[in-house]
Every structure is written in C-alpha cells, then in structure tokens.
Amino acid sequence: MGSYRGVQDRTFAGLATLSAGTVILLVVGIFVALLAGSGPSIREFGARFLFAQEWNPVSQQFGALSSIYGTLLSTGIAMVIAVPLSLIIALFLVELAHPAVSRVVGGAIELLAAIPSIIYGMWGLFVLAPVMARYVQPFIGKWAGDLPLFTGPPIGIGMLTAGIILALMILPFITSVTRDVFNMVPDVVKESAYGLGATTWEVTRQVTVRHGIMGIVGACFLGLGRAIGETMAVTFVIGNTHRISPSLFAAGNSIASTLANEFTEAAENLYLSSLIELGLVLFLITFLIQLAARIWLQRTRRKLGVTR
Amino acid sequence: MITEHTAHEPDPNPQPLSGTGDDSLPGSEPIKIETRGLTFHYGHQQVLFENNLDVGANRVTAIIGPSGCGKSTHLRVYNRIFELYRNQRVEGKVLLDGRDIFHPEVDLLELRRKVGMIFQTPTPFSLSVFENVAYGLKLHYRMGRGEMAERVEGALHRAALWDEVKDKLNHSGTALSGGQQQRLCIARALAVQPEVILMDEPTSAIDPVATAKIEELIHTLKKDYTLVVVTHNMQQAARISDYTAFFYEGRIVEFGLTKKIFTRPDRKQTEDYITGRFG
C-alpha cells in the first residue's frame, strides 16, 4: 500500500516535469526551426538583412527594415492610443460607474476581446478606412498637415489606420486585466487615503494606480505582445508596400502582414528563407520585449519593496 | 504583562455619570462629538437605531459589543467614510465641536483631516516610510522640504516609531513589521494634525507585544487628541478607555465610565457580555 502510493507520487511528479519540459522544448524547437530555415538568407545577406530597406523578389534582394519599422510603428501607435484609454475605462468601471453600468460595459469589453481578428480586419477595411479617408485624415491634414507625420493623400489605409485597429483590438485585453488589478486593491487601503482627506482623483492616482502598477504594466505587455504579432487585421488595412515613409497616412507593412501576403508567392529558396528570417526577427523582438518587461518589473518590485 | 494605566497628568479622572441609561457626559466634561438620534441603513437593512452618544474631549471612548452590533458602522459615520459606498444612508445628527458634520457647507476633506482613522489591518501605501507620513501633509499643506521633514519626524516621534525607523526612512513602508506598520499609519494620521482619531479594532491583526505598544501609545495620545476605539477585546477596552459604550444589535445598551461598566454595569445584558456569557 505504502509503496504503491509512493509510486503514485513519483509517477505524477515525472509526468508533471515532462509536461513542463514540453514548454521549453517547444520554445527551443521553434527557435531552432526558424534559425535553420533562415540559413540561406543569413548567409546571403548577413546583418544587412536588418538594415536594408529594399525588398525585391525579382532581383532577389531582401531587407527587413521596412517590415520591422512598420511592426514597431503600428504597435507604437496602438499602445499610445490603447494604454491611456484602457486605464481610464478601467478606473471608470471600478471607481466611478454604478455597479449596473459597470457590469454592462464590462460585459461588452469581454465581448470585444472575443471577436476574431479577421472581423476587425474586415471592419477596418470597409468601415474604418473610408471614415479615415473621408473625415479623419482630411481633418488632421487641415490642422497638422505641415508636420511630415501627417502629409500625403488621405487614402484611408496605412500606418495610422493599422495602429487604430490594433488599438481597438488590444483595448479590451488591457482594460479587463487592469480592471481586475484595480479591483484587487483592498478597500481599506483606499479608505485610509480617503480618511486622510484625499479626493477620488488623488486616491486613484496616488494609491490605486501605484498599488496596481505591476499588474498594469503586465496588462500593457500582454496587449503589446498581441499587437506586435497581429496579422489578419493589420494585413487588411496597412497597405502592404515595402516602404518606409515618415507619414502616418502612408501605406506600409509589418512583419506579420508581409508573411501573410507573400508566403504563397515565395517560389525561390532565398525568398522563402528571407521570409522565415523575418519570422525569426519577430520572434526575437517579442522575446526582447518580454525580457525588458521582466527586468523592469523586478527593479520596480525591489524599489517599492513589494513582496507579492 | 501590560500595566494598568493610572490617571493622566493634564486632566483629573473622568467624571462619573450622574444618572443611568443616560448617554450624555456629566456637565463638567467638555464634549468633542455629540451624536443624536443616529440611524443607519445598508440598503433596506437598518443597523443603527436612534443612538445618542457623547464623546468626551481628550478622552478615550471605547465601543464594545459582539460582531455585527454596529460598532464599526457607528465609527465610520464620524469621518463620513461610509459615503464612499452606495446604499449606505444615515439619519440623525453628529456634532463635532457643536457643528453638524452633515451640514452642506462642511468641507468633507477638511473634516477627514480633523478626524483621522486607523483600520483593522495596517494600510501603509506602497511608498517609503517618509512618503507614507508625508502623504497626508502634501494633500493639505504646502511647505518646503525642511518643514516637511520636521513634521514627518514629529509625527513619527508622537507615534513612538521614530527610533525604530529613523535609519530607514527611505525603505518601503510595507517592509516594516505589522506593529510598526500600524504605528506608521498612526503617524500618517497624526501628521495632518487631527483633533479626533478613530480606531477600528486597531490591534486585531497584530501580535501581543505590538498590541501593548499601541495601547501605550493610545494612552499618551489622549493628552492631545480625542480617541474613539472600537474593540472586540474587552480587556483592551478596560485597559485603555475612560468611557465605554456597549453596543448590541444596533443599539447602545449602556454607556458610562469604563470603571463602572466593567465592575457594576446597570444592565443585565452588559453584565452578561462582559462576563463572557455571550458574544
């Protein structure tokens, strides 16, 4: 009996270790496969691949710069729009809204998160892009058209539109995680700030947000991770040209959209290998961002003396 | 062991009450908070029933009673902190220095500066020790760094914490021990120069040694402040307070000199509770 139960424990421990090991194996496996697939491209272009803008299947010249630029820029636009908006919505839901309103809006946000990205893409192309072309871009152009950021014809699709679609897609994620974080701040901590004569705004800014800063940053990185690799919706509205333009109105591309568009056309070995190397670059960018997030979180934790 | 507190310097012993069943203080005692006909509802549930209670200035008033008797609710009226929540409704009058705290012209933030509160669990913010104490100061006053440091040090001294934290003012307040955290919260409340300090079971989450320190602190604080302490610990009430109010099912059953309540209460219910027959 005793030995049988001992075997039980050992078996379970073994299975658990194996399952956890699978995760590591997967990460390493994907990385190795990408690296191997990129071989020809890496040998041909070396580091030039990262800094060259030209992407020409005819002359067999492949440079990733415009894709990397587009990925970072569209994600950056998305974060600039989504993070503050999410924080405000989450604070509204937790601190200000009537519980019934909070439930309804909260439910709508969960629903938004569940919409498949292809739908966002279609909506972006058929609804948002025309609105951008007809109203938003001419309006911005009129007031800020002198800035290089907002020059060019209002064609609707492009970096700005892609960034906005991405923002809408990550908004529900950041909002719902942030809301949970705010909900976890104990009432008694907030009460002690109110008890000192703080206003709602002061309590929110100095206590609630501070208390939840780890979770908020975590939520932001969750959104960032989703935005950076988002493919379908971006492919629909980004314009898909290998060009770096200072204007946010201009069409561009991202790593993910390039991959989605061109994999079926890649007949030559070098072309295919270059696309795989693009994937590798995306993998590494994501990895570096996660790493930076962890380091930052650890330092903040130490600074605040948070033991959680 | 905790020594029994004896009479304090500035005031002679609290005056005994003249009659029985009377919730007001004897005429010679200055009153800090006067409560009249206080009724409280959570939604449709009534939890306080037309209570009257006088809180003597520079006295420690203990509120005792079994769980759910409304003692915390009563306390949370005094700084209007209950207003943070929907469906919580109050009727009746609370006069602080003779002025109605519910009067529309009352500045709520100023009321809360004057009436500080300490909670069941220590609630340091995720800030340094210094910043924790300076938090309230920054809300209410504009001052230079020098004066700020002075005031913070003063508050920490008064909360009997200075010697323990003077070398770690920049450490996080959440890294202190439980008892130190609670005294940090007391320092934080003292820094804004309150007149009244409400304590809602201030030692219920703290070990006995730290509890003794806080009880001692309460004793020294009443020289300058009026204290109202909710406690479920009757020995604590007996040790720290001058007056005691016994709450039961939303009503004040008996109020009087602590000495009297714990030796010869007028009501049978009070006697049953303090002798441990229920509660």
Coordinates of C-alpha atoms in Angstrom, one line a residue:
Chain A
M1 CA 0.0 0.0 0.0
G2 CA 2.7 2.5 1.1
S3 CA 4.9 1.7 -1.8
Y4 CA 2.1 1.8 -4.2
R5 CA 1.2 5.3 -3.1
G6 CA 4.9 6.2 -3.3
V7 CA 4.9 5.2 -6.9
Q8 CA 1.8 7.3 -7.4
D9 CA 3.6 10.4 -6.3
R10 CA 6.7 9.7 -8.3
T11 CA 4.7 9.0 -11.4
F12 CA 2.8 12.2 -11.0
A13 CA 6.0 14.2 -10.4
G14 CA 7.5 12.6 -13.5
L15 CA 4.5 13.4 -15.7
A16 CA 4.4 17.0 -14.4
T17 CA 8.1 17.5 -15.1
L18 CA 7.6 16.1 -18.6
S19 CA 4.7 18.4 -19.3
A20 CA 6.6 21.4 -18.1
G21 CA 9.6 20.3 -20.1
T22 CA 7.4 20.3 -23.3
V23 CA 7.1 24.1 -23.0
I24 CA 10.8 24.6 -23.0
L25 CA 11.2 22.1 -25.8
L26 CA 8.6 24.0 -27.9
V27 CA 10.3 27.3 -27.5
V28 CA 13.7 25.9 -28.3
G29 CA 12.2 23.9 -31.2
I30 CA 10.5 26.8 -32.8
F31 CA 13.7 28.9 -32.4
V32 CA 15.9 26.2 -34.0
A33 CA 13.5 25.6 -36.8
L34 CA 13.3 29.4 -37.6
L35 CA 17.1 29.6 -37.4
A36 CA 17.7 26.7 -39.7
G37 CA 15.1 27.9 -42.2
S38 CA 16.8 31.3 -42.3
G39 CA 20.1 29.8 -43.1
P40 CA 20.4 30.7 -46.8
S41 CA 19.1 34.2 -46.2
I42 CA 21.5 34.8 -43.3
R43 CA 24.4 33.5 -45.3
E44 CA 23.5 35.7 -48.3
F45 CA 22.7 39.0 -46.5
G46 CA 24.2 38.8 -43.0
A47 CA 23.4 41.7 -40.8
R48 CA 22.5 43.7 -43.9
F49 CA 19.1 42.0 -43.8
L50 CA 18.1 44.0 -40.8
F51 CA 19.2 47.4 -42.2
A52 CA 18.3 47.2 -45.8
Q53 CA 15.0 48.6 -47.0
E54 CA 14.9 47.1 -50.4
W55 CA 12.6 44.0 -50.7
N56 CA 12.7 42.9 -54.3
P57 CA 11.8 39.3 -55.2
V58 CA 12.7 40.0 -58.9
S59 CA 16.3 41.0 -58.1
Q60 CA 16.4 38.6 -55.1
Q61 CA 17.3 41.5 -52.7
F62 CA 15.6 41.2 -49.3
G63 CA 15.9 43.7 -46.5
A64 CA 13.7 43.6 -43.4
L65 CA 13.9 47.2 -42.4
S66 CA 10.5 48.4 -43.6
S67 CA 8.7 45.4 -42.1
I68 CA 10.5 46.0 -38.7
Y69 CA 9.7 49.7 -38.9
G70 CA 6.1 49.0 -39.7
T71 CA 5.7 46.5 -36.9
L72 CA 7.2 48.8 -34.3
L73 CA 5.4 51.9 -35.6
S74 CA 1.9 50.3 -35.8
T75 CA 2.3 48.7 -32.4
G76 CA 3.6 52.0 -31.0
I77 CA 0.5 53.9 -32.3
A78 CA -1.7 51.2 -30.9
M79 CA -0.1 51.4 -27.4
V80 CA -0.2 55.2 -27.4
I81 CA -3.9 55.1 -28.1
A82 CA -4.9 52.0 -26.1
V83 CA -3.0 52.3 -22.9
P84 CA -4.4 55.6 -21.6
L85 CA -7.8 54.8 -22.9
S86 CA -7.8 51.4 -21.2
L87 CA -6.6 52.9 -17.9
I88 CA -9.4 55.5 -17.9
I89 CA -12.1 52.9 -18.8
A90 CA -10.9 50.5 -16.1
L91 CA -10.8 53.3 -13.5
F92 CA -14.3 54.4 -14.5
L93 CA -15.6 50.8 -14.2
V94 CA -14.0 50.3 -10.8
E95 CA -14.2 53.7 -9.1
L96 CA -16.9 55.8 -10.7
A97 CA -19.5 53.7 -12.5
H98 CA -22.7 52.5 -11.0
P99 CA -22.4 48.7 -10.5
A100 CA -25.0 48.0 -13.1
V101 CA -23.3 50.2 -15.7
S102 CA -20.0 48.6 -14.8
R103 CA -21.4 45.1 -15.4
V104 CA -22.9 46.1 -18.8
V105 CA -19.8 47.9 -20.0
G106 CA -17.5 45.2 -18.6
G107 CA -19.5 42.5 -20.4
A108 CA -19.2 44.5 -23.7
I109 CA -15.5 44.7 -23.2
E110 CA -15.2 40.9 -22.8
L111 CA -17.2 40.5 -25.9
L112 CA -14.9 42.8 -27.8
A113 CA -12.0 40.6 -26.8
A114 CA -13.7 37.6 -28.2
I115 CA -14.2 39.0 -31.7
P116 CA -11.9 37.2 -34.2
S117 CA -9.2 39.4 -35.7
I118 CA -10.4 38.8 -39.3
I119 CA -13.6 40.6 -38.3
Y120 CA -11.6 43.5 -37.1
G121 CA -9.7 43.5 -40.4
M122 CA -12.9 43.5 -42.5
W123 CA -14.4 46.2 -40.4
G124 CA -11.2 48.2 -40.6
L125 CA -11.2 47.9 -44.4
F126 CA -14.9 48.5 -45.1
V127 CA -15.8 50.9 -42.3
L128 CA -12.9 52.5 -40.6
A129 CA -10.7 53.1 -43.7
P130 CA -13.4 55.1 -45.6
V131 CA -14.2 57.1 -42.5
M132 CA -10.5 57.8 -42.1
A133 CA -10.2 58.8 -45.7
R134 CA -13.2 61.0 -45.8
Y135 CA -13.2 62.6 -42.4
V136 CA -10.4 61.9 -40.1
Q137 CA -7.3 62.3 -42.3
P138 CA -8.6 65.5 -44.1
F139 CA -9.3 66.9 -40.7
I140 CA -5.9 66.1 -39.3
G141 CA -4.3 67.2 -42.5
K142 CA -6.1 70.6 -42.2
W143 CA -4.8 71.3 -38.7
A144 CA -1.4 69.5 -38.7
G145 CA -0.7 68.9 -42.3
D146 CA 2.5 70.8 -42.1
L147 CA 4.1 68.1 -40.0
P148 CA 5.7 65.4 -42.0
L149 CA 3.8 62.9 -39.9
F150 CA 0.5 63.9 -41.5
T151 CA 1.4 64.5 -45.1
G152 CA 0.2 62.7 -48.2
P153 CA -3.1 61.9 -49.7
P154 CA -5.9 60.6 -47.4
I155 CA -6.2 57.1 -48.8
G156 CA -7.7 55.6 -45.6
I157 CA -5.5 52.6 -45.3
G158 CA -2.0 52.9 -43.9
M159 CA 0.0 53.0 -40.7
L160 CA -2.4 55.2 -38.8
T161 CA -5.4 53.1 -39.6
A162 CA -3.5 49.9 -38.8
G163 CA -2.5 51.4 -35.4
I164 CA -6.0 52.4 -34.6
I165 CA -7.4 48.9 -35.5
L166 CA -4.6 47.4 -33.3
A167 CA -5.5 49.8 -30.5
L168 CA -9.2 48.7 -30.7
M169 CA -8.1 45.0 -30.6
I170 CA -5.8 45.3 -27.6
L171 CA -8.0 47.7 -25.7
P172 CA -10.3 45.0 -24.2
F173 CA -7.3 43.0 -23.0
I174 CA -5.6 45.8 -21.3
T175 CA -8.9 47.1 -19.9
S176 CA -10.1 43.9 -18.4
V177 CA -6.8 42.9 -16.8
T178 CA -6.3 46.4 -15.5
R179 CA -9.9 46.4 -14.1
D180 CA -9.1 43.2 -12.2
V181 CA -6.0 44.8 -10.9
F182 CA -7.8 47.8 -9.6
N183 CA -10.5 45.6 -8.1
M184 CA -7.8 43.8 -6.1
V185 CA -6.6 47.0 -4.4
P186 CA -8.1 46.5 -0.9
D187 CA -10.9 48.9 0.0
V188 CA -9.2 49.5 3.3
V189 CA -6.1 50.9 1.6
K190 CA -8.2 53.3 -0.5
E191 CA -10.2 54.2 2.6
S192 CA -7.1 55.1 4.5
A193 CA -6.2 57.6 1.8
Y194 CA -9.8 58.9 1.8
G195 CA -9.6 59.0 5.5
L196 CA -6.7 61.5 5.3
G197 CA -8.8 63.8 3.2
A198 CA -7.8 62.8 -0.3
T199 CA -10.1 63.3 -3.2
T200 CA -11.1 60.5 -5.6
W201 CA -8.7 61.6 -8.1
E202 CA -5.8 61.7 -5.6
V203 CA -6.7 58.3 -4.3
T204 CA -6.9 56.9 -7.8
R205 CA -3.6 58.4 -9.0
Q206 CA -1.5 58.0 -5.9
V207 CA -2.9 54.9 -4.3
T208 CA -4.9 52.7 -6.6
V209 CA -2.6 53.0 -9.7
R210 CA 0.5 52.8 -7.6
H211 CA -0.7 49.8 -5.8
G212 CA -1.6 48.1 -9.0
I213 CA 1.4 49.2 -11.1
M214 CA 2.8 45.7 -11.5
G215 CA -0.5 44.4 -12.9
I216 CA -1.0 47.4 -15.1
V217 CA 2.4 47.0 -16.7
G218 CA 1.8 43.3 -17.1
A219 CA -1.5 44.1 -18.8
C220 CA 0.2 46.5 -21.1
F221 CA 2.8 43.9 -22.1
L222 CA 0.0 41.5 -22.8
G223 CA -1.5 44.0 -25.1
L224 CA 1.8 44.8 -26.7
G225 CA 2.5 41.1 -27.3
R226 CA -0.8 40.7 -29.0
A227 CA -0.4 43.8 -31.1
I228 CA 3.1 43.1 -32.3
G229 CA 2.3 39.8 -33.9
E230 CA -1.3 40.6 -35.0
T231 CA -1.6 39.5 -38.6
M232 CA -5.0 39.4 -40.3
A233 CA -6.4 42.8 -39.2
V234 CA -3.2 44.6 -40.0
T235 CA -2.8 42.9 -43.4
F236 CA -6.2 44.3 -44.3
V237 CA -5.6 47.9 -43.6
I238 CA -1.8 48.6 -43.6
G239 CA -1.4 48.9 -47.4
N240 CA 1.3 46.3 -47.9
T241 CA 4.1 48.1 -49.5
H242 CA 7.8 47.7 -48.6
R243 CA 8.4 51.3 -48.0
I244 CA 9.4 53.5 -45.0
S245 CA 7.5 56.8 -45.1
P246 CA 7.6 59.4 -42.4
S247 CA 3.9 60.0 -42.9
L248 CA 1.4 58.0 -40.8
F249 CA -1.1 58.3 -43.6
A250 CA 1.2 56.3 -46.0
A251 CA 0.8 52.7 -46.7
G252 CA 3.5 50.4 -45.2
N253 CA 3.8 46.8 -44.0
S254 CA 4.6 44.9 -40.9
I255 CA 6.5 41.6 -40.4
A256 CA 3.3 39.7 -39.9
S257 CA 1.5 41.2 -42.8
T258 CA 4.5 40.5 -45.1
L259 CA 4.5 36.9 -44.1
A260 CA 0.8 36.5 -44.6
N261 CA 0.9 38.2 -48.0
E262 CA 4.0 36.6 -49.5
F263 CA 4.4 33.1 -48.3
T264 CA 2.2 31.7 -51.2
E265 CA 4.3 33.6 -53.7
A266 CA 7.7 32.6 -52.4
A267 CA 9.0 30.1 -55.0
E268 CA 12.7 30.7 -54.7
N269 CA 14.7 29.3 -51.9
L270 CA 16.2 32.6 -50.9
Y271 CA 12.8 34.3 -50.9
L272 CA 11.3 31.7 -48.6
S273 CA 14.4 31.8 -46.4
S274 CA 14.1 35.5 -46.1
L275 CA 10.5 35.3 -45.1
I276 CA 11.5 32.7 -42.4
E277 CA 14.2 35.1 -41.2
L278 CA 11.5 37.8 -40.9
G279 CA 9.7 35.4 -38.6
L280 CA 12.9 34.9 -36.6
V281 CA 13.2 38.6 -36.2
L282 CA 9.6 38.9 -34.9
F283 CA 10.3 36.0 -32.5
L284 CA 13.4 37.8 -31.2
I285 CA 11.7 41.2 -30.9
T286 CA 8.9 39.6 -28.8
F287 CA 11.5 37.8 -26.7
L288 CA 13.5 41.0 -26.1
I289 CA 10.3 42.9 -25.1
Q290 CA 9.4 40.2 -22.6
L291 CA 12.8 40.3 -21.2
A292 CA 12.8 44.0 -20.8
A293 CA 9.4 43.8 -19.1
R294 CA 10.7 41.3 -16.6
I295 CA 13.8 43.3 -15.8
W296 CA 11.8 46.4 -15.4
L297 CA 9.2 44.7 -13.2
Q298 CA 11.9 43.2 -11.0
R299 CA 13.6 46.5 -10.5
T300 CA 10.3 48.2 -9.7
R301 CA 9.4 45.5 -7.3
R302 CA 12.7 45.9 -5.4
K303 CA 12.3 49.7 -5.3
L304 CA 8.7 49.5 -3.9
G305 CA 9.6 46.7 -1.6
V306 CA 6.6 44.8 -2.8
T307 CA 6.7 41.3 -1.5
R308 CA 3.8 39.9 -3.6
Chain B
M1 CA 2.0 42.0 31.1
I2 CA 0.5 45.3 30.4
T3 CA 0.4 47.6 33.4
E4 CA -2.9 49.2 34.3
H5 CA -3.0 52.8 33.2
T6 CA -3.5 55.2 36.0
A7 CA -4.7 58.8 36.0
H8 CA -3.1 61.1 33.5
E9 CA -1.4 64.4 34.1
P10 CA -3.3 67.2 32.4
D11 CA -6.8 66.1 33.4
P12 CA -8.1 64.6 36.7
N13 CA -10.1 61.4 36.4
P14 CA -13.1 61.4 34.1
Q15 CA -16.2 62.4 35.9
P16 CA -18.7 59.7 36.8
L17 CA -22.1 60.0 35.1
S18 CA -25.0 61.2 37.2
G19 CA -27.9 59.0 36.2
T20 CA -28.2 55.7 34.5
G21 CA -29.3 54.9 30.9
D22 CA -28.2 58.4 30.0
D23 CA -25.8 58.7 27.0
S24 CA -24.5 62.1 27.8
L25 CA -21.5 63.1 29.7
P26 CA -21.6 64.9 33.1
G27 CA -21.8 68.6 32.8
S28 CA -18.2 69.3 33.7
E29 CA -16.8 67.2 30.8
P30 CA -16.1 69.1 27.6
I31 CA -17.8 67.2 24.7
K32 CA -16.0 66.7 21.4
I33 CA -18.5 64.8 19.4
E34 CA -22.2 64.8 20.2
T35 CA -24.3 62.1 18.5
R36 CA -28.1 62.5 18.4
G37 CA -30.6 60.0 17.0
L38 CA -28.1 58.3 14.8
T39 CA -29.8 55.8 12.5
F40 CA -28.0 53.9 9.7
H41 CA -29.2 51.8 6.8
Y42 CA -27.4 49.4 4.5
G43 CA -29.9 49.3 1.7
H44 CA -33.1 48.2 3.4
Q45 CA -31.4 46.8 6.4
Q46 CA -31.3 49.1 9.4
V47 CA -28.2 48.6 11.5
L48 CA -28.2 51.5 13.9
F49 CA -31.3 52.7 15.8
E50 CA -31.6 56.3 17.0
N51 CA -28.4 56.2 19.1
N52 CA -27.1 59.0 21.2
L53 CA -23.5 59.2 22.3
D54 CA -21.2 61.8 23.7
V55 CA -17.5 61.6 23.1
G56 CA -15.5 63.5 25.7
A57 CA -12.7 65.7 24.6
N58 CA -9.2 64.3 25.3
R59 CA -10.8 61.1 26.5
V60 CA -10.6 57.6 25.2
T61 CA -14.0 56.2 24.4
A62 CA -14.2 52.5 23.8
I63 CA -17.0 50.9 21.7
I64 CA -17.5 47.3 22.5
G65 CA -20.1 44.7 21.5
P66 CA -20.4 41.4 19.7
S67 CA -19.7 41.1 15.9
G68 CA -22.4 42.8 13.8
C69 CA -23.6 45.0 16.6
G70 CA -22.9 48.2 14.5
K71 CA -19.9 49.4 16.4
S72 CA -17.7 49.8 13.3
T73 CA -20.6 51.3 11.4
H74 CA -21.1 53.9 14.2
L75 CA -17.4 54.8 14.0
R76 CA -17.5 55.1 10.2
V77 CA -20.1 57.9 10.5
Y78 CA -17.7 60.2 12.3
N79 CA -15.5 60.8 9.3
R80 CA -18.2 60.1 6.8
I81 CA -16.1 57.4 5.2
F82 CA -19.3 55.3 4.7
E83 CA -20.3 57.8 2.0
L84 CA -17.8 56.0 -0.4
Y85 CA -20.4 53.3 -0.7
R86 CA -23.7 53.3 -2.3
N87 CA -26.8 52.3 -0.4
Q88 CA -25.4 53.4 2.9
R89 CA -27.6 56.0 4.5
V90 CA -27.5 57.9 7.7
E91 CA -30.1 59.9 9.6
G92 CA -29.7 61.9 12.8
K93 CA -27.1 64.5 13.9
V94 CA -23.4 64.3 14.6
L95 CA -22.0 67.5 16.1
L96 CA -18.2 68.0 16.1
D97 CA -17.4 70.9 18.4
G98 CA -21.1 71.7 18.2
R99 CA -21.2 71.9 14.4
D100 CA -23.1 69.4 12.3
I101 CA -20.8 67.3 10.2
F102 CA -23.5 66.7 7.6
H103 CA -24.2 70.4 7.0
P104 CA -23.9 71.1 3.3
E105 CA -21.2 73.7 3.9
V106 CA -18.9 71.3 5.7
D107 CA -15.7 70.7 3.8
L108 CA -15.5 66.9 3.7
L109 CA -11.8 66.8 3.0
E110 CA -11.2 69.1 6.0
L111 CA -13.5 67.0 8.2
R112 CA -11.4 64.0 7.3
R113 CA -8.2 65.9 8.1
K114 CA -9.6 66.7 11.5
V115 CA -11.0 63.2 12.1
G116 CA -8.3 60.6 11.4
M117 CA -8.9 56.9 11.1
I118 CA -6.9 53.8 11.8
F119 CA -8.1 50.5 10.4
Q120 CA -8.2 46.8 11.5
T121 CA -5.2 45.9 9.3
P122 CA -2.2 48.2 8.8
T123 CA -2.6 50.0 5.5
P124 CA 0.8 51.5 4.5
F125 CA 0.9 52.7 0.9
S126 CA 3.5 51.3 -1.5
L127 CA 5.7 54.3 -0.6
S128 CA 8.7 54.9 1.6
V129 CA 8.3 55.3 5.3
F130 CA 8.9 59.1 4.9
E131 CA 6.5 59.4 1.9
N132 CA 3.8 57.5 3.8
V133 CA 3.8 60.0 6.6
A134 CA 4.2 62.9 4.2
Y135 CA 1.3 61.7 2.1
G136 CA -1.5 63.5 4.1
L137 CA 0.7 66.5 4.6
K138 CA 1.1 67.0 0.9
L139 CA -2.7 66.8 0.5
H140 CA -3.4 69.6 2.9
Y141 CA -0.5 71.8 3.2
R142 CA 2.2 73.5 1.0
M143 CA 5.5 73.5 2.7
G144 CA 9.2 73.4 2.0
R145 CA 11.3 70.2 2.3
G146 CA 12.8 71.3 5.6
E147 CA 9.4 71.8 7.3
M148 CA 8.1 68.7 5.7
A149 CA 11.0 66.6 7.2
E150 CA 10.4 68.3 10.6
R151 CA 6.7 67.5 10.6
V152 CA 7.3 63.9 9.4
E153 CA 9.8 63.4 12.2
G154 CA 7.4 64.9 14.7
A155 CA 4.6 62.6 13.7
L156 CA 6.9 59.6 13.9
H157 CA 8.0 60.6 17.3
R158 CA 4.4 61.0 18.5
A159 CA 3.6 57.6 17.1
A160 CA 6.6 56.2 19.1
L161 CA 8.1 54.9 15.9
W162 CA 10.9 57.3 15.2
D163 CA 13.7 55.4 16.9
E164 CA 12.9 52.3 15.0
V165 CA 12.7 53.8 11.5
K166 CA 15.0 56.9 11.6
D167 CA 17.6 54.9 9.7
K168 CA 15.2 53.6 7.1
L169 CA 13.1 56.5 6.2
N170 CA 13.6 55.6 2.5
H171 CA 12.7 52.0 2.9
S172 CA 9.3 50.9 1.8
G173 CA 6.6 51.2 4.4
T174 CA 5.3 47.8 3.5
A175 CA 8.5 46.2 4.6
L176 CA 8.1 47.1 8.3
S177 CA 6.7 44.6 10.8
G178 CA 2.9 44.5 11.4
G179 CA 3.0 46.5 14.6
Q180 CA 5.4 49.1 13.1
Q181 CA 3.1 49.4 10.0
Q182 CA 0.2 50.2 12.3
R183 CA 2.2 52.8 14.1
L184 CA 3.3 54.2 10.7
C185 CA -0.4 54.5 9.9
I186 CA -0.9 56.3 13.2
A187 CA 2.0 58.6 12.4
R188 CA 0.4 59.3 9.0
A189 CA -2.8 60.2 10.6
L190 CA -1.1 62.4 13.2
A191 CA 0.9 64.3 10.6
V192 CA -2.1 66.2 9.3
Q193 CA -2.8 67.5 12.8
P194 CA -6.2 65.9 13.5
E195 CA -8.3 66.5 16.5
V196 CA -10.0 63.2 16.7
I197 CA -8.6 59.7 16.0
L198 CA -10.9 56.9 15.2
M199 CA -9.5 53.4 15.6
D200 CA -11.4 50.4 14.2
E201 CA -10.1 47.4 16.1
P202 CA -6.5 48.7 15.7
T203 CA -4.8 45.7 17.2
S204 CA -6.8 42.8 15.8
A205 CA -4.2 41.9 13.2
I206 CA -1.1 42.5 15.5
D207 CA 0.8 40.3 17.9
P208 CA 0.5 40.9 21.7
V209 CA 3.8 42.8 22.2
A210 CA 3.0 45.2 19.4
T211 CA -0.5 45.5 20.8
A212 CA 0.9 46.6 24.1
K213 CA 2.9 49.3 22.4
I214 CA -0.1 50.6 20.6
E215 CA -2.2 50.6 23.8
E216 CA 0.5 52.6 25.5
L217 CA 0.5 54.9 22.5
I218 CA -3.2 55.4 22.8
H219 CA -2.7 56.3 26.4
T220 CA -0.2 59.1 25.6
L221 CA -2.2 60.4 22.6
K222 CA -5.2 61.4 24.6
K223 CA -3.3 64.3 26.1
D224 CA -3.6 66.0 22.7
Y225 CA -6.4 64.1 20.8
T226 CA -9.8 62.7 21.4
L227 CA -9.9 59.0 20.7
V228 CA -12.7 56.6 19.8
V229 CA -11.6 53.0 19.7
V230 CA -13.8 50.1 18.5
T231 CA -12.6 46.8 20.0
H232 CA -13.8 43.3 20.4
N233 CA -11.4 42.8 23.1
M234 CA -13.0 43.7 26.4
Q235 CA -9.8 43.6 28.4
Q236 CA -8.4 46.1 26.0
A237 CA -11.4 48.4 26.4
A238 CA -10.9 48.1 30.2
R239 CA -7.2 48.9 29.9
I240 CA -7.3 51.9 27.5
S241 CA -10.5 53.7 27.8
D242 CA -12.1 56.3 30.1
Y243 CA -15.6 55.7 28.9
T244 CA -17.2 52.7 27.3
A245 CA -20.3 52.2 25.2
F246 CA -21.7 48.8 24.9
F247 CA -23.5 48.2 21.5
Y248 CA -25.9 45.3 21.0
E249 CA -27.9 44.7 17.8
G250 CA -27.6 48.3 16.6
R251 CA -28.5 49.9 19.9
I252 CA -26.3 51.4 22.7
V253 CA -27.3 49.3 25.6
E254 CA -25.2 51.1 28.1
F255 CA -22.7 53.9 28.2
G256 CA -20.6 55.1 31.1
L257 CA -17.3 55.3 32.9
T258 CA -15.3 52.3 31.9
K259 CA -14.6 51.5 35.5
K260 CA -18.2 51.3 36.2
I261 CA -19.2 49.4 33.1
F262 CA -16.7 46.7 33.9
T263 CA -17.4 46.5 37.7
R264 CA -21.0 47.2 38.2
P265 CA -23.0 47.6 35.0
D266 CA -26.6 48.7 35.3
R267 CA -27.9 46.4 32.6
K268 CA -28.1 42.7 32.8
Q269 CA -27.1 42.4 29.0
T270 CA -23.9 44.4 29.7
E271 CA -23.0 42.2 32.5
D272 CA -23.7 39.1 30.5
Y273 CA -21.5 40.3 27.7
I274 CA -18.5 41.4 29.8
T275 CA -18.6 38.3 31.9
G276 CA -18.4 36.3 28.7
R277 CA -21.9 34.8 28.8
F278 CA -22.4 35.6 25.1
G279 CA -20.7 37.4 22.3

